[in-house]
PDB file of C-alpha atoms in Angstrom:
ATOM      1  CA  MET A   1       0.006  -0.125  -0.212  1.00 47.00           C
ATOM      2  CA  GLN A   2       1.468   3.605  -0.646  1.00 51.00           C
ATOM      3  CA  VAL A   3       1.334   6.759   1.329  1.00 50.00           C
ATOM      4  CA  ASN A   4      -0.707   9.036   0.068  1.00 54.00           C
ATOM      5  CA  ASN A   5      -1.819  11.244   2.854  1.00 57.00           C
ATOM      6  CA  SER A   6       0.278  14.251   2.439  1.00 62.00           C
ATOM      7  CA  SER A   7      -0.903  16.471   5.421  1.00 72.00           C
ATOM      8  CA  LEU A   8       1.850  14.474   7.581  1.00 75.00           C
ATOM      9  CA  PRO A   9       5.538  15.567   7.682  1.00 80.00           C
ATOM     10  CA  TYR A  10       7.944  13.763   5.401  1.00 80.00           C
ATOM     11  CA  SER A  11       9.654  11.705   6.878  1.00 83.00           C
ATOM     12  CA  GLU A  12       6.917  10.525   8.331  1.00 83.00           C
ATOM     13  CA  ARG A  13       5.346   9.301   5.246  1.00 81.00           C
ATOM     14  CA  LYS A  14       8.537   7.886   4.423  1.00 82.00           C
ATOM     15  CA  LEU A  15       8.567   5.923   7.116  1.00 85.00           C
ATOM     16  CA  GLN A  16       5.361   4.758   6.431  1.00 83.00           C
ATOM     17  CA  GLN A  17       6.384   3.866   2.839  1.00 82.00           C
ATOM     18  CA  THR A  18       9.676   1.821   4.524  1.00 86.00           C
ATOM     19  CA  ALA A  19       7.008   0.028   6.670  1.00 88.00           C
ATOM     20  CA  SER A  20       4.772  -0.682   3.120  1.00 83.00           C
ATOM     21  CA  HIS A  21       8.196  -2.020   1.719  1.00 86.00           C
ATOM     22  CA  VAL A  22       8.796  -4.698   4.038  1.00 90.00           C
ATOM     23  CA  SER A  23       5.140  -6.380   4.072  1.00 88.00           C
ATOM     24  CA  ARG A  24       5.818  -6.483   0.744  1.00 88.00           C
ATOM     25  CA  GLY A  25       8.987  -8.337   1.005  1.00 91.00           C
ATOM     26  CA  VAL A  26       7.478 -10.500   4.292  1.00 91.00           C
ATOM     27  CA  ALA A  27       4.597 -10.887   1.416  1.00 89.00           C
ATOM     28  CA  ASP A  28       7.402 -12.195  -0.950  1.00 90.00           C
ATOM     29  CA  VAL A  29       8.760 -13.935   1.376  1.00 92.00           C
ATOM     30  CA  ALA A  30       5.554 -16.199   1.986  1.00 91.00           C
ATOM     31  CA  ASP A  31       5.413 -17.284  -1.410  1.00 90.00           C
ATOM     32  CA  VAL A  32       8.502 -18.282  -2.232  1.00 92.00           C
ATOM     33  CA  PHE A  33       8.636 -20.212   0.635  1.00 91.00           C
ATOM     34  CA  VAL A  34       4.950 -21.537  -0.617  1.00 90.00           C
ATOM     35  CA  THR A  35       6.060 -21.918  -3.726  1.00 89.00           C
ATOM     36  CA  GLY A  36       9.253 -23.617  -2.631  1.00 90.00           C
ATOM     37  CA  LEU A  37       6.968 -26.768  -0.300  1.00 89.00           C
ATOM     38  CA  ASN A  38       5.152 -27.294  -3.622  1.00 86.00           C
ATOM     39  CA  PHE A  39       8.476 -28.051  -5.427  1.00 85.00           C
ATOM     40  CA  MET A  40       9.629 -30.134  -3.186  1.00 85.00           C
ATOM     41  CA  GLN A  41       5.989 -31.818  -1.820  1.00 79.00           C
ATOM     42  CA  PRO A  42       3.761 -31.373  -5.012  1.00 71.00           C
ATOM     43  CA  HIS A  43      -0.042 -33.440  -4.114  1.00 71.00           C
ATOM     44  CA  SER A  44       0.407 -32.668  -0.177  1.00 77.00           C
ATOM     45  CA  THR A  45      -3.676 -32.511   1.031  1.00 80.00           C
ATOM     46  CA  GLY A  46      -2.342 -29.907   3.970  1.00 83.00           C
ATOM     47  CA  LEU A  47      -0.675 -28.227   1.175  1.00 87.00           C
ATOM     48  CA  MET A  48      -4.108 -28.021  -1.122  1.00 88.00           C
ATOM     49  CA  TRP A  49      -5.307 -26.025   2.078  1.00 90.00           C
ATOM     50  CA  LEU A  50      -2.408 -23.630   2.071  1.00 90.00           C
ATOM     51  CA  ASP A  51      -2.449 -22.879  -2.071  1.00 91.00           C
ATOM     52  CA  ILE A  52      -5.869 -21.710  -1.774  1.00 93.00           C
ATOM     53  CA  GLY A  53      -5.321 -19.385   1.363  1.00 93.00           C
ATOM     54  CA  MET A  54      -2.577 -18.047  -0.266  1.00 93.00           C
ATOM     55  CA  GLY A  55      -5.143 -18.040  -3.563  1.00 93.00           C
ATOM     56  CA  VAL A  56      -7.938 -16.261  -1.230  1.00 95.00           C
ATOM     57  CA  GLY A  57      -5.055 -13.711   0.330  1.00 94.00           C
ATOM     58  CA  HIS A  58      -3.993 -12.711  -3.513  1.00 93.00           C
ATOM     59  CA  ALA A  59      -7.303 -12.589  -5.097  1.00 95.00           C
ATOM     60  CA  LEU A  60      -8.231  -9.817  -1.507  1.00 95.00           C
ATOM     61  CA  TYR A  61      -5.504  -7.859  -2.239  1.00 93.00           C
ATOM     62  CA  GLY A  62      -5.496  -7.472  -6.632  1.00 93.00           C
ATOM     63  CA  ILE A  63      -9.397  -6.481  -5.429  1.00 94.00           C
ATOM     64  CA  SER A  64      -7.965  -4.182  -2.938  1.00 93.00           C
ATOM     65  CA  ARG A  65      -5.727  -2.890  -5.877  1.00 91.00           C
ATOM     66  CA  VAL A  66      -8.453  -2.783  -7.997  1.00 91.00           C
ATOM     67  CA  ALA A  67     -10.519  -0.707  -6.320  1.00 92.00           C
ATOM     68  CA  VAL A  68      -7.443   1.709  -5.804  1.00 88.00           C
ATOM     69  CA  ALA A  69      -6.942   2.497  -9.176  1.00 87.00           C
ATOM     70  CA  MET A  70     -11.114   3.500  -9.921  1.00 87.00           C
ATOM     71  CA  ASP A  71     -10.647   5.609  -7.338  1.00 84.00           C
ATOM     72  CA  GLU A  72     -10.380   9.416  -9.608  1.00 80.00           C
ATOM     73  CA  ASP A  73      -8.518  10.776  -7.395  1.00 81.00           C
ATOM     74  CA  LYS A  74      -5.800   9.008  -7.869  1.00 83.00           C
ATOM     75  CA  THR A  75      -3.342   9.948 -10.997  1.00 84.00           C
ATOM     76  CA  PRO A  76      -2.645   8.478 -14.187  1.00 86.00           C
ATOM     77  CA  TYR A  77       0.389   6.676 -13.119  1.00 87.00           C
ATOM     78  CA  GLU A  78      -0.630   5.661  -9.910  1.00 86.00           C
ATOM     79  CA  ALA A  79      -3.976   4.443 -11.636  1.00 88.00           C
ATOM     80  CA  GLN A  80      -1.849   2.451 -14.164  1.00 89.00           C
ATOM     81  CA  ARG A  81       0.807   0.950 -11.236  1.00 90.00           C
ATOM     82  CA  CYS A  82      -2.771  -0.423  -9.285  1.00 91.00           C
ATOM     83  CA  ARG A  83      -4.248  -2.035 -12.526  1.00 90.00           C
ATOM     84  CA  THR A  84      -1.214  -3.860 -13.001  1.00 91.00           C
ATOM     85  CA  GLN A  85      -0.622  -5.108  -9.819  1.00 92.00           C
ATOM     86  CA  ALA A  86      -3.921  -6.192  -9.670  1.00 93.00           C
ATOM     87  CA  PHE A  87      -2.966  -8.037 -13.106  1.00 91.00           C
ATOM     88  CA  GLY A  88       0.155  -9.777 -11.316  1.00 92.00           C
ATOM     89  CA  GLU A  89      -1.808 -10.405  -8.354  1.00 93.00           C
ATOM     90  CA  CYS A  90      -4.506 -12.124 -10.791  1.00 92.00           C
ATOM     91  CA  LEU A  91      -1.772 -14.411 -11.954  1.00 91.00           C
ATOM     92  CA  GLN A  92      -0.523 -15.334  -8.968  1.00 93.00           C
ATOM     93  CA  VAL A  93      -4.280 -16.846  -7.561  1.00 93.00           C
ATOM     94  CA  ALA A  94      -4.146 -18.395 -11.160  1.00 91.00           C
ATOM     95  CA  GLY A  95      -1.366 -20.401 -10.573  1.00 91.00           C
ATOM     96  CA  TYR A  96      -2.280 -21.032  -7.090  1.00 91.00           C
ATOM     97  CA  VAL A  97      -5.728 -22.733  -7.590  1.00 90.00           C
ATOM     98  CA  GLY A  98      -3.823 -24.408 -10.387  1.00 87.00           C
ATOM     99  CA  LEU A  99      -1.573 -25.810  -7.414  1.00 88.00           C
ATOM    100  CA  ALA A 100      -4.845 -26.649  -5.316  1.00 88.00           C
ATOM    101  CA  ALA A 101      -5.755 -27.604  -8.448  1.00 84.00           C
ATOM    102  CA  GLY A 102      -3.130 -30.418  -8.624  1.00 80.00           C
ATOM    103  CA  MET A 103      -1.093 -29.279 -11.564  1.00 81.00           C
ATOM    104  CA  GLY A 104       1.826 -29.693  -9.319  1.00 80.00           C
ATOM    105  CA  PRO A 105       5.489 -27.724 -10.712  1.00 83.00           C
ATOM    106  CA  TRP A 106       3.885 -26.975 -13.804  1.00 83.00           C
ATOM    107  CA  ALA A 107       1.791 -24.218 -11.874  1.00 86.00           C
ATOM    108  CA  LEU A 108       4.989 -22.672 -10.171  1.00 89.00           C
ATOM    109  CA  PRO A 109       5.732 -20.544 -13.468  1.00 90.00           C
ATOM    110  CA  ILE A 110       3.115 -18.829 -13.451  1.00 90.00           C
ATOM    111  CA  VAL A 111       3.030 -17.973  -9.683  1.00 92.00           C
ATOM    112  CA  ALA A 112       6.434 -16.401 -10.632  1.00 92.00           C
ATOM    113  CA  LEU A 113       5.718 -14.811 -13.229  1.00 92.00           C
ATOM    114  CA  GLY A 114       2.695 -12.997 -11.373  1.00 92.00           C
ATOM    115  CA  ALA A 115       4.942 -12.103  -8.995  1.00 93.00           C
ATOM    116  CA  ALA A 116       7.598 -10.663 -10.934  1.00 93.00           C
ATOM    117  CA  VAL A 117       4.442  -8.317 -12.855  1.00 93.00           C
ATOM    118  CA  SER A 118       3.154  -7.223  -9.083  1.00 92.00           C
ATOM    119  CA  ASN A 119       6.598  -6.805  -7.975  1.00 92.00           C
ATOM    120  CA  PHE A 120       7.474  -4.637 -10.823  1.00 91.00           C
ATOM    121  CA  ALA A 121       4.769  -2.307 -10.389  1.00 90.00           C
ATOM    122  CA  TYR A 122       4.741  -2.116  -6.662  1.00 89.00           C
ATOM    123  CA  PHE A 123       8.828  -1.189  -7.166  1.00 86.00           C
ATOM    124  CA  GLN A 124       8.316   1.035 -10.515  1.00 81.00           C
TER     125      GLN A 124
ATOM    126  CA  MET B   1       0.441  11.934  -4.612  1.00 63.00           C
ATOM    127  CA  ASN B   2       3.114   8.907  -2.743  1.00 68.00           C
ATOM    128  CA  VAL B   3       6.435  10.528  -1.988  1.00 68.00           C
ATOM    129  CA  ARG B   4       8.307   8.627  -4.126  1.00 70.00           C
ATOM    130  CA  GLU B   5       5.626  10.387  -6.903  1.00 71.00           C
ATOM    131  CA  ALA B   6       6.045  13.290  -5.705  1.00 72.00           C
ATOM    132  CA  SER B   7      10.443  12.706  -6.349  1.00 74.00           C
ATOM    133  CA  MET B   8       9.570  12.719  -9.756  1.00 76.00           C
ATOM    134  CA  LEU B   9      10.110  14.918 -12.994  1.00 79.00           C
ATOM    135  CA  PRO B  10       6.711  14.558 -14.485  1.00 80.00           C
ATOM    136  CA  TYR B  11       8.718  13.529 -18.109  1.00 84.00           C
ATOM    137  CA  GLN B  12       9.817  10.014 -15.359  1.00 83.00           C
ATOM    138  CA  ARG B  13       6.129   9.904 -13.772  1.00 83.00           C
ATOM    139  CA  GLU B  14       4.670   9.431 -18.113  1.00 84.00           C
ATOM    140  CA  GLN B  15       7.344   6.906 -18.655  1.00 83.00           C
ATOM    141  CA  ARG B  16       7.474   4.545 -16.048  1.00 86.00           C
ATOM    142  CA  ARG B  17       3.241   4.725 -16.730  1.00 85.00           C
ATOM    143  CA  LYS B  18       3.930   3.578 -20.348  1.00 85.00           C
ATOM    144  CA  ARG B  19       6.121   1.019 -19.161  1.00 86.00           C
ATOM    145  CA  LEU B  20       3.472  -0.109 -16.269  1.00 86.00           C
ATOM    146  CA  GLU B  21       1.167  -0.546 -19.056  1.00 84.00           C
ATOM    147  CA  MET B  22       3.173  -2.385 -21.316  1.00 85.00           C
ATOM    148  CA  ALA B  23       3.583  -4.425 -18.567  1.00 86.00           C
ATOM    149  CA  LEU B  24       0.501  -5.446 -19.352  1.00 86.00           C
ATOM    150  CA  PRO B  25       0.417  -7.754 -22.615  1.00 85.00           C
ATOM    151  CA  VAL B  26       4.226  -9.068 -21.933  1.00 87.00           C
ATOM    152  CA  SER B  27       3.057 -10.689 -19.248  1.00 87.00           C
ATOM    153  CA  LEU B  28      -0.217 -11.798 -20.851  1.00 88.00           C
ATOM    154  CA  GLY B  29       2.340 -13.296 -23.472  1.00 88.00           C
ATOM    155  CA  ALA B  30       4.747 -14.533 -21.012  1.00 90.00           C
ATOM    156  CA  ALA B  31       1.258 -17.001 -18.971  1.00 89.00           C
ATOM    157  CA  SER B  32       0.435 -17.512 -22.623  1.00 87.00           C
ATOM    158  CA  LEU B  33       3.740 -19.010 -23.859  1.00 88.00           C
ATOM    159  CA  THR B  34       4.437 -20.550 -20.258  1.00 87.00           C
ATOM    160  CA  ILE B  35       1.218 -22.324 -19.438  1.00 85.00           C
ATOM    161  CA  GLY B  36       1.658 -23.822 -23.848  1.00 83.00           C
ATOM    162  CA  GLY B  37       5.029 -24.530 -23.144  1.00 83.00           C
ATOM    163  CA  SER B  38       4.294 -26.697 -19.791  1.00 82.00           C
ATOM    164  CA  SER B  39       1.179 -27.870 -21.158  1.00 79.00           C
ATOM    165  CA  ILE B  40       3.585 -29.543 -24.407  1.00 79.00           C
ATOM    166  CA  ALA B  41       6.626 -30.392 -22.083  1.00 81.00           C
ATOM    167  CA  ALA B  42       3.681 -32.339 -19.994  1.00 78.00           C
ATOM    168  CA  GLY B  43       2.205 -34.222 -22.485  1.00 76.00           C
ATOM    169  CA  GLN B  44       5.226 -35.248 -23.532  1.00 78.00           C
ATOM    170  CA  VAL B  45       6.697 -36.589 -19.855  1.00 78.00           C
ATOM    171  CA  ALA B  46       3.246 -38.374 -19.703  1.00 75.00           C
ATOM    172  CA  SER B  47       3.654 -40.157 -23.523  1.00 76.00           C
ATOM    173  CA  GLY B  48       7.209 -40.893 -22.865  1.00 77.00           C
ATOM    174  CA  ALA B  49       5.990 -42.338 -18.787  1.00 76.00           C
ATOM    175  CA  LEU B  50       3.638 -44.605 -21.550  1.00 75.00           C
ATOM    176  CA  GLN B  51       6.222 -45.399 -23.659  1.00 76.00           C
ATOM    177  CA  LEU B  52       8.176 -46.923 -20.589  1.00 76.00           C
ATOM    178  CA  ASP B  53       4.404 -48.323 -18.911  1.00 73.00           C
ATOM    179  CA  ARG B  54       5.921 -46.455 -15.941  1.00 71.00           C
ATOM    180  CA  LEU B  55       2.085 -44.629 -16.251  1.00 69.00           C
ATOM    181  CA  ASP B  56      -1.150 -46.008 -17.317  1.00 72.00           C
ATOM    182  CA  PRO B  57      -3.308 -44.734 -19.557  1.00 71.00           C
ATOM    183  CA  GLY B  58      -5.737 -43.254 -16.955  1.00 72.00           C
ATOM    184  CA  GLN B  59      -3.260 -41.618 -14.852  1.00 70.00           C
ATOM    185  CA  ALA B  60      -1.714 -39.405 -18.114  1.00 68.00           C
ATOM    186  CA  ALA B  61      -4.775 -38.136 -18.819  1.00 69.00           C
ATOM    187  CA  GLY B  62      -5.674 -37.243 -15.377  1.00 69.00           C
ATOM    188  CA  ALA B  63      -2.072 -35.958 -15.334  1.00 67.00           C
ATOM    189  CA  PHE B  64      -2.261 -33.518 -17.922  1.00 75.00           C
ATOM    190  CA  MET B  65      -6.399 -32.701 -16.952  1.00 80.00           C
ATOM    191  CA  PRO B  66      -4.825 -29.395 -15.348  1.00 80.00           C
ATOM    192  CA  LEU B  67      -2.607 -27.796 -17.907  1.00 82.00           C
ATOM    193  CA  ARG B  68      -5.524 -29.081 -20.354  1.00 84.00           C
ATOM    194  CA  ILE B  69      -8.040 -26.763 -18.245  1.00 86.00           C
ATOM    195  CA  ALA B  70      -5.489 -24.263 -17.894  1.00 86.00           C
ATOM    196  CA  SER B  71      -4.238 -23.510 -21.379  1.00 88.00           C
ATOM    197  CA  GLY B  72      -8.215 -23.287 -21.792  1.00 89.00           C
ATOM    198  CA  ALA B  73      -9.138 -20.702 -19.607  1.00 88.00           C
ATOM    199  CA  MET B  74      -6.170 -18.681 -20.895  1.00 89.00           C
ATOM    200  CA  ALA B  75      -7.346 -19.125 -24.667  1.00 92.00           C
ATOM    201  CA  VAL B  76     -10.709 -17.327 -22.755  1.00 93.00           C
ATOM    202  CA  ALA B  77      -8.403 -14.840 -21.224  1.00 90.00           C
ATOM    203  CA  ASN B  78      -6.822 -14.456 -24.857  1.00 92.00           C
ATOM    204  CA  ILE B  79     -10.163 -14.001 -26.623  1.00 94.00           C
ATOM    205  CA  GLY B  80     -11.479 -11.592 -23.406  1.00 92.00           C
ATOM    206  CA  VAL B  81      -9.018  -9.353 -24.352  1.00 89.00           C
ATOM    207  CA  GLY B  82      -9.368  -9.730 -27.542  1.00 91.00           C
ATOM    208  CA  LEU B  83     -12.428  -8.867 -27.405  1.00 91.00           C
ATOM    209  CA  TYR B  84     -12.006  -5.746 -25.194  1.00 86.00           C
ATOM    210  CA  LYS B  85      -9.648  -4.052 -27.369  1.00 86.00           C
ATOM    211  CA  LEU B  86     -12.150  -4.614 -30.354  1.00 87.00           C
ATOM    212  CA  PHE B  87     -15.158  -2.524 -28.193  1.00 85.00           C
ATOM    213  CA  GLY B  88     -14.068  -2.097 -25.178  1.00 78.00           C
ATOM    214  CA  ASP B  89     -13.523   2.243 -25.885  1.00 73.00           C
ATOM    215  CA  GLU B  90     -16.558   2.522 -28.315  1.00 70.00           C
ATOM    216  CA  ASP B  91     -15.702   6.312 -28.747  1.00 69.00           C
ATOM    217  CA  GLU B  92     -11.704   5.311 -29.590  1.00 72.00           C
ATOM    218  CA  GLU B  93     -11.308   5.024 -33.130  1.00 76.00           C
ATOM    219  CA  LYS B  94      -9.400   2.024 -33.715  1.00 79.00           C
ATOM    220  CA  THR B  95      -5.906   2.083 -35.208  1.00 84.00           C
ATOM    221  CA  ALA B  96      -4.581  -0.921 -37.753  1.00 87.00           C
ATOM    222  CA  TRP B  97      -2.388  -2.340 -35.052  1.00 88.00           C
ATOM    223  CA  GLN B  98      -4.863  -2.071 -32.547  1.00 87.00           C
ATOM    224  CA  ILE B  99      -6.694  -4.155 -34.455  1.00 90.00           C
ATOM    225  CA  ALA B 100      -3.287  -6.632 -35.615  1.00 92.00           C
ATOM    226  CA  SER B 101      -3.226  -6.594 -31.584  1.00 91.00           C
ATOM    227  CA  ALA B 102      -6.377  -7.774 -31.169  1.00 92.00           C
ATOM    228  CA  ALA B 103      -5.915 -10.650 -34.151  1.00 94.00           C
ATOM    229  CA  GLY B 104      -2.794 -12.042 -32.197  1.00 94.00           C
ATOM    230  CA  ASN B 105      -4.786 -12.766 -28.908  1.00 94.00           C
ATOM    231  CA  PHE B 106      -7.502 -14.389 -31.436  1.00 95.00           C
ATOM    232  CA  VAL B 107      -4.341 -17.027 -32.954  1.00 95.00           C
ATOM    233  CA  THR B 108      -2.950 -16.792 -29.177  1.00 93.00           C
ATOM    234  CA  ALA B 109      -6.043 -18.478 -28.321  1.00 94.00           C
ATOM    235  CA  ALA B 110      -6.601 -20.547 -31.109  1.00 94.00           C
ATOM    236  CA  GLY B 111      -3.571 -21.802 -30.486  1.00 92.00           C
ATOM    237  CA  LEU B 112      -3.780 -22.618 -26.452  1.00 91.00           C
ATOM    238  CA  ALA B 113      -7.125 -23.848 -27.629  1.00 92.00           C
ATOM    239  CA  GLY B 114      -5.352 -26.870 -29.653  1.00 90.00           C
ATOM    240  CA  GLN B 115      -3.613 -27.311 -26.796  1.00 86.00           C
ATOM    241  CA  ALA B 116      -6.450 -27.875 -24.226  1.00 86.00           C
ATOM    242  CA  LEU B 117      -7.590 -30.464 -27.065  1.00 86.00           C
ATOM    243  CA  ALA B 118      -4.636 -32.433 -27.329  1.00 79.00           C
ATOM    244  CA  TRP B 119      -3.878 -31.721 -31.165  1.00 82.00           C
ATOM    245  CA  GLY B 120      -0.349 -31.821 -30.468  1.00 76.00           C
ATOM    246  CA  PRO B 121       3.000 -29.740 -30.032  1.00 79.00           C
ATOM    247  CA  TRP B 122       2.465 -28.231 -33.254  1.00 83.00           C
ATOM    248  CA  THR B 123      -0.656 -25.999 -31.590  1.00 86.00           C
ATOM    249  CA  ALA B 124       2.530 -24.240 -29.598  1.00 85.00           C
ATOM    250  CA  ALA B 125       4.108 -23.004 -32.489  1.00 88.00           C
ATOM    251  CA  VAL B 126       0.230 -21.509 -33.057  1.00 91.00           C
ATOM    252  CA  THR B 127       0.516 -19.728 -29.374  1.00 90.00           C
ATOM    253  CA  GLY B 128       4.110 -18.301 -30.135  1.00 91.00           C
ATOM    254  CA  LEU B 129       3.281 -16.932 -33.180  1.00 93.00           C
ATOM    255  CA  GLY B 130      -0.402 -14.550 -31.725  1.00 93.00           C
ATOM    256  CA  VAL B 131       1.748 -13.860 -28.711  1.00 92.00           C
ATOM    257  CA  ALA B 132       4.561 -12.610 -30.782  1.00 93.00           C
ATOM    258  CA  THR B 133       1.884 -10.752 -33.432  1.00 93.00           C
ATOM    259  CA  THR B 134       0.753  -9.405 -29.765  1.00 92.00           C
ATOM    260  CA  LEU B 135       3.765  -8.038 -29.167  1.00 91.00           C
ATOM    261  CA  VAL B 136       5.207  -6.183 -32.286  1.00 92.00           C
ATOM    262  CA  ALA B 137       1.731  -4.653 -32.852  1.00 91.00           C
ATOM    263  CA  ASP B 138       1.383  -3.427 -29.282  1.00 88.00           C
ATOM    264  CA  ILE B 139       5.290  -1.727 -28.937  1.00 87.00           C
ATOM    265  CA  VAL B 140       5.213  -0.243 -32.550  1.00 89.00           C
ATOM    266  CA  GLN B 141       1.861   1.260 -31.476  1.00 85.00           C
ATOM    267  CA  ARG B 142       2.779   2.813 -28.273  1.00 82.00           C
ATOM    268  CA  LYS B 143       6.144   3.829 -30.330  1.00 81.00           C
ATOM    269  CA  ARG B 144       3.704   5.409 -33.020  1.00 79.00           C
ATOM    270  CA  GLY B 145       2.360   7.096 -30.078  1.00 72.00           C
ATOM    271  CA  GLU B 146      -1.208   5.630 -31.214  1.00 57.00           C
TER     272      GLU B 146
END
């Protein structure tokens, strides 16, 4: 999430943005961990629920990005950034659905591609 | 406006916006090629395992089914994107490059549908042709500022 409250002092906004980057990094680490587990132990029942949970999490985040992109106060750059991020999240959801449905390691490139697009948009 | 955006020059902001815009067709093309490639590779692995009697035909079909469904879903997504490019914004006059880009999406969808129906590895060439057409059309369209 980007920090938009311009009434805050610059140092405070910068600190909040750093916190936002850290939470983004933690989410990426969780993705790497879960996809790594899928690579090592495909077709495990417990992992299926973990994949579904990750898919739901990414879907909710993607929906929040779409909502932000539709906000008329956003600049064209910010709106486009949110749309691209939402598309990356959508790809990740598709990858996790594939993993939960039993595609096995074949779904991992889709998750990786989605993560790459989402991170590219986030840090662009 | 956030901290990062406030620190950008207007030109930089516009360049980054264009880059983000371009990331959409590039990633859709990459996803189509990834699904198509995985589908072909899985098909080859399954047929190899069948020949070596490591799998029975039912197991091979079962293992291959999620990838076929994914190929079909990606074909539907490509058709949706192609239709959006053609009819999404009615007020905007469509350029030849936009129509070529949409046509590329339909060709990609045809290739992916072929993979979903297990028509064989040659369908990957159709998918690749469609992705290449879409990317070239989108790049040219953006370079020309249309």
